[in-house]
């Protein structure tokens, strides 16, 4: 009974999250994200019983068929939804809570060859948008949102929105932490640092000219 209840719950989530879903037959037969989740549940059960090779083989076959790679060691909660899914990668020590939604191209990965817990922990009700990379043993808090293309390397507080490379919090508990944030313009910290450096360099040049007795409007080389 538990198996069929889980099957129905997984399909119900698809209808809640995807307006393109029409019939249960269509969802059952054509949704690769759903197939990847079902396959992972089997692989994870085998992995826990220490049938590592069989579990990994199922994972790789599923990757070939769906384009979604979920390590059999990953722990995934209920009502998990992968939209489209191509290019999704979920690492071995990743922990995912309930009601989590991720889109195509998302990576929940590590940052190197470290041992132990090396992949993210994703709490309940999190949404991770297309192409986002969440890397390392970090925690993404409940109800957080990760913007498309973001690279997240630090813990994310509950009820926050993170965008950019590296990712930074732009909304927390419904309030903007970046006042000039525009959704179609992701923050670029590198560009901001270069801009500050250029302004500081111009100021230093001006001061040097003044010390040498050169007029401020004189553009001659120092």
mmCIF file of C-alpha atoms in Angstrom, residues 27 63 70 100 108 156 160 183 208 218:
data_model
loop_
_atom_site.group_PDB
_atom_site.id
_atom_site.type_symbol
_atom_site.label_atom_id
_atom_site.label_comp_id
_atom_site.label_asym_id
_atom_site.label_seq_id
_atom_site.Cartn_x
_atom_site.Cartn_y
_atom_site.Cartn_z
ATOM 1 C CA UNK A 27 2.656 11.733 -16.850
ATOM 2 C CA UNK A 63 21.086 8.654 -16.303
ATOM 3 C CA UNK A 70 21.155 10.987 -8.920
ATOM 4 C CA UNK A 100 11.487 20.613 -3.122
ATOM 5 C CA UNK A 108 23.888 19.739 -6.160
ATOM 6 C CA UNK A 156 21.363 30.207 2.624
ATOM 7 C CA UNK A 160 15.644 33.892 1.263
ATOM 8 C CA UNK A 183 15.004 40.457 -11.727
ATOM 9 C CA UNK A 208 49.233 62.599 -7.828
ATOM 10 C CA UNK A 218 45.502 68.087 -17.861
#
